[in-house]
Short mmCIF file of C-alpha atoms and ligand atoms in Angstrom, two decimals:
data_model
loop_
_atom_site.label_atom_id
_atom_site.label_comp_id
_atom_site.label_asym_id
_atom_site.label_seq_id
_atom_site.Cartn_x
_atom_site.Cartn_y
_atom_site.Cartn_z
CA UNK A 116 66.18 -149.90 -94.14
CA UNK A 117 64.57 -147.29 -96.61
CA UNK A 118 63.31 -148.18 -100.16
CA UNK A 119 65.24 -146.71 -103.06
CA UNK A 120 63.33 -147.14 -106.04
CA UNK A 121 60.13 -148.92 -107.33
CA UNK A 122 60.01 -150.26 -111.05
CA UNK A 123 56.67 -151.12 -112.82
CA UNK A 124 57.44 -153.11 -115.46
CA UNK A 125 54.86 -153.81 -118.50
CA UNK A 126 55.23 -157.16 -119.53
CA UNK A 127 52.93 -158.70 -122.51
CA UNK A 128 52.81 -161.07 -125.03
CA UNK A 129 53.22 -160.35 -129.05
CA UNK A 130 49.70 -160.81 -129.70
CA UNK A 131 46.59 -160.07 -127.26
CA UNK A 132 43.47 -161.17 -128.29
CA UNK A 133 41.21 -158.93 -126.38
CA UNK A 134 38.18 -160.75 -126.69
CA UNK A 135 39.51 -163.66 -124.51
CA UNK A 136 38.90 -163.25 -120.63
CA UNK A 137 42.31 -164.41 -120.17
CA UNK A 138 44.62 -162.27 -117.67
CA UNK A 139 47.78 -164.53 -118.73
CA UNK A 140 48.56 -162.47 -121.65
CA UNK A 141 50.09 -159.19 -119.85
CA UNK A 142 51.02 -158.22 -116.32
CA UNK A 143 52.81 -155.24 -114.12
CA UNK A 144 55.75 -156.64 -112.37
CA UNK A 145 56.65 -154.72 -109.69
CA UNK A 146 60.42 -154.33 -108.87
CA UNK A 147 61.18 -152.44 -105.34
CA UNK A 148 64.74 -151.65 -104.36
CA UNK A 149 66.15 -151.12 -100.79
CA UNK A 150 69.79 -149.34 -99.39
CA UNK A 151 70.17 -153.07 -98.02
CA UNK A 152 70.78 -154.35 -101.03
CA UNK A 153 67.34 -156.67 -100.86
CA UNK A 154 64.72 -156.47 -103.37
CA UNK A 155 61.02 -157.36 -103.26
CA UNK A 156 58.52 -158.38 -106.10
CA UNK A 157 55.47 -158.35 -106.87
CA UNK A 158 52.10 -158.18 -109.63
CA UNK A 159 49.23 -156.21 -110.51
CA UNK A 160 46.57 -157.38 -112.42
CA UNK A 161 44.86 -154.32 -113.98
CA UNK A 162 45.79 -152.63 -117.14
CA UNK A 163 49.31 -152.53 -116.91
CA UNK A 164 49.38 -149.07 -118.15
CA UNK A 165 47.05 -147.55 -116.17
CA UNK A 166 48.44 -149.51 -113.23
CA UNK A 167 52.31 -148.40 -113.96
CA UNK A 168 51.04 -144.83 -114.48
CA UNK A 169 49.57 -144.46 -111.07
CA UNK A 170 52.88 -145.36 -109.95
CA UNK A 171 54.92 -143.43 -111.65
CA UNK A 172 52.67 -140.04 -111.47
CA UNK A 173 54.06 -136.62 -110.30
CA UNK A 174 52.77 -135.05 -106.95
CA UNK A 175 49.42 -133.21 -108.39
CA UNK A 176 48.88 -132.27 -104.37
CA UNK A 177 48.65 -133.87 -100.57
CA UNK A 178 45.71 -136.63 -101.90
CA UNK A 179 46.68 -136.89 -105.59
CA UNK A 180 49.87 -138.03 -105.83
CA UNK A 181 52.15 -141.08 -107.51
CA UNK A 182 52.09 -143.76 -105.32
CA UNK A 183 56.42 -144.05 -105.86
CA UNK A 184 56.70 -140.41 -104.77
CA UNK A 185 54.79 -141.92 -101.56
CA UNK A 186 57.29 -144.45 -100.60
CA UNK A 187 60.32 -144.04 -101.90
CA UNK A 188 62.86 -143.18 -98.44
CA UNK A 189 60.36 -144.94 -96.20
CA UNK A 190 61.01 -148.14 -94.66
CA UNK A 191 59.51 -151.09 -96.05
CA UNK A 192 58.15 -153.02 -92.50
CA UNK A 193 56.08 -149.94 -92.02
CA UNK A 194 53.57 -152.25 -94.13
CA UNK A 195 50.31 -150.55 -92.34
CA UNK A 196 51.56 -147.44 -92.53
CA UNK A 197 52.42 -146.94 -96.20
CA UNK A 198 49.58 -149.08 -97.00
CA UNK A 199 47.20 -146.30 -95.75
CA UNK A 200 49.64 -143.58 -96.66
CA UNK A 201 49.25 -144.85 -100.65
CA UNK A 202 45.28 -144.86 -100.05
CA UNK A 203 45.93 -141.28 -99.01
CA UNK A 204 47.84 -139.92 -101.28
CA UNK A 205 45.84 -141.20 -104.31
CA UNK A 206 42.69 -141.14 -102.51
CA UNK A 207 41.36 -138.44 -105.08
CA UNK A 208 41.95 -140.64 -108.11
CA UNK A 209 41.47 -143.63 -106.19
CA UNK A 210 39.94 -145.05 -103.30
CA UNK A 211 39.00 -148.61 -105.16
CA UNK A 212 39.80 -149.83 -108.95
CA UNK A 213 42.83 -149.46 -110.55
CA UNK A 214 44.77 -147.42 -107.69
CA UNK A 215 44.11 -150.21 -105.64
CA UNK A 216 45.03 -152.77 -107.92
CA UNK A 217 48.56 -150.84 -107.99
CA UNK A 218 48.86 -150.71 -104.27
CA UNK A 219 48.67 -154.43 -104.34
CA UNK A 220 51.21 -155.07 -106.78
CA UNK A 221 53.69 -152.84 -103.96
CA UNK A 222 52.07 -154.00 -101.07
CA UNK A 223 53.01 -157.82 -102.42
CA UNK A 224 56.57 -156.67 -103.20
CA UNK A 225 56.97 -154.90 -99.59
CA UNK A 226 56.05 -158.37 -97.92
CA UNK A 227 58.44 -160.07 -100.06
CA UNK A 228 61.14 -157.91 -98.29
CA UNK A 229 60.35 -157.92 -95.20
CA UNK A 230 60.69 -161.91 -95.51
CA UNK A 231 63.67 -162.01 -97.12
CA UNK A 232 65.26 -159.72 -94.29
CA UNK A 233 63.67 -161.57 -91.75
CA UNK A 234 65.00 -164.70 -93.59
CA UNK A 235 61.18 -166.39 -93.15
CA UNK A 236 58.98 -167.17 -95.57
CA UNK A 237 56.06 -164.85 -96.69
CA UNK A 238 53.45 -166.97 -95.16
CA UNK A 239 55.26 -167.10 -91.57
CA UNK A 240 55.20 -163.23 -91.87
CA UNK A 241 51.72 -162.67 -92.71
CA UNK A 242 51.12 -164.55 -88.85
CA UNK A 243 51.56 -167.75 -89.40
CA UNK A 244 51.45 -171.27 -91.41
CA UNK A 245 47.94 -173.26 -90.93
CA UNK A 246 48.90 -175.50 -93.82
CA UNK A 247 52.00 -176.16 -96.05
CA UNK A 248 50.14 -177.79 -98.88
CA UNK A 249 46.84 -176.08 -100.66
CA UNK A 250 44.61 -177.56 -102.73
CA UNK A 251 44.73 -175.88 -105.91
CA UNK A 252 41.81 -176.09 -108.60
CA UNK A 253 42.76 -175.96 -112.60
CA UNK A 254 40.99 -172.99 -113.56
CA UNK A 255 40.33 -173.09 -117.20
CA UNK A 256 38.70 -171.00 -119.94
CA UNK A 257 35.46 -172.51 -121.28
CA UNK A 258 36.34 -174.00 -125.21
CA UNK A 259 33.55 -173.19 -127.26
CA UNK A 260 32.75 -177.11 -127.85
CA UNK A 261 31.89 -179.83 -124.95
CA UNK A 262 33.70 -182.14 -126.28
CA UNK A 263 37.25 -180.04 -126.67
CA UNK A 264 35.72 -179.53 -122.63
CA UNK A 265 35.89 -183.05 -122.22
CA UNK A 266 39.65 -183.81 -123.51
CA UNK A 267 40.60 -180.85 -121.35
CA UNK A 268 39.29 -182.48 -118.29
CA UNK A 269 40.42 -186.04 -119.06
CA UNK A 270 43.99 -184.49 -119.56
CA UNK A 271 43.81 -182.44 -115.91
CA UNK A 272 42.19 -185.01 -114.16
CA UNK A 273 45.78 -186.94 -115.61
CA UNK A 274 47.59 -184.61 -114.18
CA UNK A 275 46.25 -184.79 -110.47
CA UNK A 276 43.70 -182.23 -109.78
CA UNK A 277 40.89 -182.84 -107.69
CA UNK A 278 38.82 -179.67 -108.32
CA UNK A 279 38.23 -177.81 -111.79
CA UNK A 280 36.87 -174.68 -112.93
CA UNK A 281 35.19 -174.14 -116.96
CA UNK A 282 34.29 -170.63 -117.36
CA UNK A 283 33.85 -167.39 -119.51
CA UNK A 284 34.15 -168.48 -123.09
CA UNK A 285 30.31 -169.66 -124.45
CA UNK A 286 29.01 -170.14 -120.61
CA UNK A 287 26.18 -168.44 -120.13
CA UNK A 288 24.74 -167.71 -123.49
CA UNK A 289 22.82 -171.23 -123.56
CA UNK A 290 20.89 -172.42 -120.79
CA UNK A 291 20.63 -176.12 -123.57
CA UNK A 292 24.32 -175.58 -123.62
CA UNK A 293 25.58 -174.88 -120.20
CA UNK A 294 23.28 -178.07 -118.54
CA UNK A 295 24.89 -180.69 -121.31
CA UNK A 296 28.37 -179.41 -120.64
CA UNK A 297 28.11 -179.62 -116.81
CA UNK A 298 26.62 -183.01 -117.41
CA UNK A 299 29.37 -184.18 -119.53
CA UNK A 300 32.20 -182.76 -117.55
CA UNK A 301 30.98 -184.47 -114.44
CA UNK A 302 30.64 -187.82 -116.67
CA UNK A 303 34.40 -187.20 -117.31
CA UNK A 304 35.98 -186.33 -114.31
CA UNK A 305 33.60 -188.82 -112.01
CA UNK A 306 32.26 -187.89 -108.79
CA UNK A 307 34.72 -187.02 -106.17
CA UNK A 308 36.16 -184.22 -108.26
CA UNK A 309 34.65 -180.58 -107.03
CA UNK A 310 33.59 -178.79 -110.74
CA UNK A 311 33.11 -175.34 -110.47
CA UNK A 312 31.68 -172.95 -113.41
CA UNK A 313 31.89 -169.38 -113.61
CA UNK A 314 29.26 -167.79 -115.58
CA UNK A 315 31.38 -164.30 -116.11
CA UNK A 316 28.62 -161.92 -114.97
CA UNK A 317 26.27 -163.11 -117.49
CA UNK A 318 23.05 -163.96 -116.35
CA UNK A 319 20.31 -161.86 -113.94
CA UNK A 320 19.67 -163.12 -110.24
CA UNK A 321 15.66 -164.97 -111.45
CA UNK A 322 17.76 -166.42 -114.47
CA UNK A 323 21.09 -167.46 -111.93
CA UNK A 324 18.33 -168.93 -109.86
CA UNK A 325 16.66 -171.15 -112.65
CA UNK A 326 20.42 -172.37 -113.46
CA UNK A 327 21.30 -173.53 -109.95
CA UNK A 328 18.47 -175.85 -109.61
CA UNK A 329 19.44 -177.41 -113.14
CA UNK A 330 22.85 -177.44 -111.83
CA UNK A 331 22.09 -178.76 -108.48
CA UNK A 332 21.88 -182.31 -109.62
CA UNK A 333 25.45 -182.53 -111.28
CA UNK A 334 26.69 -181.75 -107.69
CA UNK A 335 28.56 -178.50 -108.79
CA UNK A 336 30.43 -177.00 -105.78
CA UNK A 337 29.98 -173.18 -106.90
CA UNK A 338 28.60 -170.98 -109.17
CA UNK A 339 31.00 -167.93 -109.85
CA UNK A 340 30.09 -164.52 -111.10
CA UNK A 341 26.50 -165.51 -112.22
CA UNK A 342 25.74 -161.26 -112.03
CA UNK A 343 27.26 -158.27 -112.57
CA UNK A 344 29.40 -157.00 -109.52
CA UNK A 345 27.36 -154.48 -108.39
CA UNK A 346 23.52 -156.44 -108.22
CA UNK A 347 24.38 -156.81 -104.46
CA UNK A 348 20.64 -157.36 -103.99
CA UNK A 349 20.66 -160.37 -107.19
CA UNK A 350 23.52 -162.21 -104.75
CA UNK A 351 21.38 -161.77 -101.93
CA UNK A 352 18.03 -163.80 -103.37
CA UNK A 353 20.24 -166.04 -105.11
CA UNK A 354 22.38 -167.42 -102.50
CA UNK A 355 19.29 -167.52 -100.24
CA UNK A 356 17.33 -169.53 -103.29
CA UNK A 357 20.39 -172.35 -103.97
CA UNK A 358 22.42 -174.85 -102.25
CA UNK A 359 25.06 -174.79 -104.71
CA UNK A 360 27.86 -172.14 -103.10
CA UNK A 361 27.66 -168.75 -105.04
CA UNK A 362 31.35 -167.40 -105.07
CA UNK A 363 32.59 -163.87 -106.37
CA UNK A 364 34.83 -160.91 -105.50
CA UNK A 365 37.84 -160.99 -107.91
CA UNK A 366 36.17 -157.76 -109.54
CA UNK A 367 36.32 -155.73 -106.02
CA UNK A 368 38.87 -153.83 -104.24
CA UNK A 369 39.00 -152.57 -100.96
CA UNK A 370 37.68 -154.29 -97.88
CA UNK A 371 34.70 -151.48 -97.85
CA UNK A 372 33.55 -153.59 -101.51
CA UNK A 373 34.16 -157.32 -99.66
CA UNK A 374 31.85 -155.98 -96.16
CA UNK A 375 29.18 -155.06 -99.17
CA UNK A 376 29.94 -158.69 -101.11
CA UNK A 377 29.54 -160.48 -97.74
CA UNK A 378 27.00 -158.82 -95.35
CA UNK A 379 24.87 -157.32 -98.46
CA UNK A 380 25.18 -160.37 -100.97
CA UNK A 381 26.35 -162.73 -98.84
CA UNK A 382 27.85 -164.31 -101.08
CA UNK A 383 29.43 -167.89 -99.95
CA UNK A 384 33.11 -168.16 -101.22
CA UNK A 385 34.87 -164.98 -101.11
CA UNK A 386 37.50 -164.59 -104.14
CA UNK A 387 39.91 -161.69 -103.58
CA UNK A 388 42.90 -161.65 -105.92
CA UNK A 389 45.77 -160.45 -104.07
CA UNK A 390 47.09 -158.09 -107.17
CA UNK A 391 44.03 -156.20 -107.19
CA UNK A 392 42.37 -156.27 -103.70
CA UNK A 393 44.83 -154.02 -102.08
CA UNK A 394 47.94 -157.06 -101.78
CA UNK A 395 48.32 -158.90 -98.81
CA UNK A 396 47.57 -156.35 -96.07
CA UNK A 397 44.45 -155.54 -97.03
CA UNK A 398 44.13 -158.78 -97.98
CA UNK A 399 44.17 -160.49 -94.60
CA UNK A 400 41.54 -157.70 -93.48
CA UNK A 401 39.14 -159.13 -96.03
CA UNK A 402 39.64 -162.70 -94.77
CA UNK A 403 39.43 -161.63 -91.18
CA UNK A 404 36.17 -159.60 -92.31
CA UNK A 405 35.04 -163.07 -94.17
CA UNK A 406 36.31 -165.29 -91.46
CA UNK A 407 33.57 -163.45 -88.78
CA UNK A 408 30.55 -164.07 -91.38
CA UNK A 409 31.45 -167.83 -91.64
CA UNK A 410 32.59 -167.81 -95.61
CA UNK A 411 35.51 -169.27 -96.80
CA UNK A 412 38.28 -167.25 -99.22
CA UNK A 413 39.55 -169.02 -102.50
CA UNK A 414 42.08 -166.68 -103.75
CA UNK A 415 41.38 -165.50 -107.33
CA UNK A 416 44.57 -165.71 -109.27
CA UNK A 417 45.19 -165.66 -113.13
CA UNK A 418 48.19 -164.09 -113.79
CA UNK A 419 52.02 -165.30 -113.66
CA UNK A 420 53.84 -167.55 -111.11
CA UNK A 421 53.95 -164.64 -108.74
CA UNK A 422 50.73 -164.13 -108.17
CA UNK A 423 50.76 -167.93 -107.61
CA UNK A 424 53.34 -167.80 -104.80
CA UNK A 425 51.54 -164.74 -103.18
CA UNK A 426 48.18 -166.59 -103.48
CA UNK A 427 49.80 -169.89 -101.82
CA UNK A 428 51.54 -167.73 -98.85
CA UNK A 429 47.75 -166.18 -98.10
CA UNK A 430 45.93 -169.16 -98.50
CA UNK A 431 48.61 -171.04 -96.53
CA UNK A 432 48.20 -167.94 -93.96
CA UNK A 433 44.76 -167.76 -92.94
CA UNK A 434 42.30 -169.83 -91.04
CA UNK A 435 39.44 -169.66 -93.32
CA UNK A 436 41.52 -170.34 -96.91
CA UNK A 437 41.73 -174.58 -97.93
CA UNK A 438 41.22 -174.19 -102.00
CA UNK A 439 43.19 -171.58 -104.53
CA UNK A 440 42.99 -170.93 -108.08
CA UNK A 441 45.71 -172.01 -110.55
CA UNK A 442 45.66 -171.28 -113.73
CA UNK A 443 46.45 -173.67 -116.31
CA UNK A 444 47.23 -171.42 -119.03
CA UNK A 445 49.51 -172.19 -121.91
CA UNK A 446 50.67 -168.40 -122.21
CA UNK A 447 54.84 -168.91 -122.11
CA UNK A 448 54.43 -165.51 -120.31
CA UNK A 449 52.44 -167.15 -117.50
CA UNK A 450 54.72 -170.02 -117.58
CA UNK A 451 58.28 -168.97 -118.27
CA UNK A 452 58.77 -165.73 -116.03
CA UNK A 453 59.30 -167.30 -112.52
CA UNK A 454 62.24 -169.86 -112.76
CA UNK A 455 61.70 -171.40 -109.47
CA UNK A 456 57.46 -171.26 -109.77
CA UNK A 457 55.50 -172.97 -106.64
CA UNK A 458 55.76 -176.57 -107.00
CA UNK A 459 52.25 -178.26 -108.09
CA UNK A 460 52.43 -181.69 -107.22
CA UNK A 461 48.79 -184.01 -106.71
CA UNK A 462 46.62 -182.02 -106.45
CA UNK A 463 47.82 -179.73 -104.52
CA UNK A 464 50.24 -176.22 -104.13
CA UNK A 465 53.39 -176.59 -101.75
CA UNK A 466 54.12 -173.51 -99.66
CA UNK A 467 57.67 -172.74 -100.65
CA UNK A 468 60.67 -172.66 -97.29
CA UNK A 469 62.79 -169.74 -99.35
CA UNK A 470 62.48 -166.48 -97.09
CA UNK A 471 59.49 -163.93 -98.61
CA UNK A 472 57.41 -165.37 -101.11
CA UNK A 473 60.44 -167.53 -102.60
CA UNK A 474 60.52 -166.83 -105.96
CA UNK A 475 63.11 -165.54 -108.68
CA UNK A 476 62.16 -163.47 -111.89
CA UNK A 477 63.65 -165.33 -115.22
CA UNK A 478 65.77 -162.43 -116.56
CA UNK A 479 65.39 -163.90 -120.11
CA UNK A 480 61.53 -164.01 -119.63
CA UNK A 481 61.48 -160.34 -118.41
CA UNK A 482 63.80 -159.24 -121.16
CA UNK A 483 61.79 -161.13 -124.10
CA UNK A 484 58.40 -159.76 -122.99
CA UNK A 485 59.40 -156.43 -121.82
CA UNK A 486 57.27 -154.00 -124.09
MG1 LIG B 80 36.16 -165.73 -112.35
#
């Protein structure tokens, strides 16, 4: 079996409003072709452009190449191999950020083959199932009011979710602020519901640390991307100085960044997002890596329904995943472009039976938000 072509499709909405932190509004979909007739897909969540670009690039030399010129004729179970022949090859451009974040959208797409050939599912692929269901948490972007906060809790908790994640938006920017919301989300959504707040890199480790304890009493579960990515140190004192779980990683890429995350800032909950981590091969190394410190993974994932199903075959996959994060977004991109998206039902994701990662591309949706 030898791959034939790769298409990197930029996909986006009419209008982006670019000072939202909302990764719903555009995406890469990744489109690989095989001489057996069987095609994979699968997402990056970078900037599409820079993302497609890196795939489409002409051979500069041996370590700076286009990571399609890299793979086309090869055979797409040699997973490993192209994996750290597309690290290679861009490895003068790349090595981590957005060359990464395209080898992840391939990487996805190549285990979506191999499934579909080997008619199992994704998850059976990646070494086995450890659960068919996962909780998923509504991950939602903070409103700038407590009370439109409120209503969007009420109408979650409605829906079935037993976890729930405010952040971005005003968090951060109000210490008055961010203690009345968590109080009055809790108040909402009672006790046995796990809130979660990320902070989107906004505070400094002594400030992160003054938060926690004000937090500590509302019984919030974690505390995501208090600091910026690289204050490996700020982690460090801050998860030593809290009970609350400090979770980050959906910034990194590369398991060299998650062995600095976890042994340098041991941070407690480990967030990789599989369309920007290096896919599902690299991936699994980072849970393996998190699953000998004793942390749990939560898959970051804000994107379409394909990084959903990805997310749901990982976290279905490995021994240390139990929680994921689903985005309750109202883009119609985010919605609309899977046809058969991973079925949400109580609370929790269902691992799909279809053979890779079980999904089908809405050719309508493609077409309308093709740019
Ligand atoms: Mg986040």
């Amino acid at each position: 079996m030898k791959i034939t072509d790769v298409e990197a499709i930029y996909l986006r909405l009419p209008e982006i409003d670019a000072l939202r932190c909302d990764g719903t509004q555009d995406t890469l979909l990744i489109r690989i072709h095989t001489d057996a007739g069987i095609t994979g897909i699968g997402e990056v969540d970078s900037s599409p452009e820079v993302a497609k670009a890196i795939i489409e690039a002409s051979a500069s030399h041996l370590i700076s190449n286009g990571l399609k010129n890299i793979i086309i004729g090869e055979d797409p179970f040699d997973r490993e191999k192209l994996w750290n022949n597309m690290f290679h090859g861009s490895s003068y451009y790349g090595r981590q950020g957005a060359a990464i974040h395209a080898i992840s959208g391939i990487d996805m797409a190549l285990w979506d083959i191999v499934g579909k050939t080997a008619e199992r599912t994704t998850a059976q692929m990646l070494g086995g199932v450890y659960r068919n269901r996962v909780k998923a948490y509504a991950s939602l972007v903070m409103p700038e009011t407590i009370k439109d906060a409120c209503l969007l809790a009420e109408k979650f908790m409605d829906m079935g979710y037993k976890a729930i994640k405010f952040g971005w938006g005003p968090f951060g920017a109000d210490d008055y602020f961010d203690v009345e919301a968590v109080k009055a989300i809790r108040s909402v959504i009672g006790e046995r519901t796990e809130l979660m707040i990320d902070i989107g890199q906004r505070w400094d480790a002594k400030h992160a640390i003054k938060m926690a304890r004000r937090f500590e009493e509302y019984g919030v579960h974690w505390i995501e991307e208090p600091l910026a990515p690289d204050d490996l140190e700020g982690y460090a004192m801050l998860s030593a100085a809290t009970d609350i779980h400090i979770a980050a990683g959906e910034n990194e890429s590369g398991r060299k960044a998650f062995e600095r995350l976890i042994k340098e800032g041991r941070v407690d909950i480990i967030q990789p997002d599989l369309g920007r981590c290096g896919g599902l091969t690299e991936g699994k190394k980072i849970a393996d890596l998190a699953y000998a410190e004793h942390k749990m993974i939560v898959p970051h994932a804000f994107k379409t329904g394909i990084l959903v199903a990805a997310s749901t075959h990982f976290a279905a996959s490995i021994s240390n995943g139990f929680l994921m994060e689903y985005t309750v977004s109202d883009s119609p991109l985010a919605r609309t472009l899977v046809q058969n998206p991973v079925l949400f039902k109580d609370g929790y994701v269902h691992l799909p039976d279809r053979p890779g990662l079980g999904i089908e591309i809405d050719p309508d949706a493609e077409a309308r938000f093709r740019v």
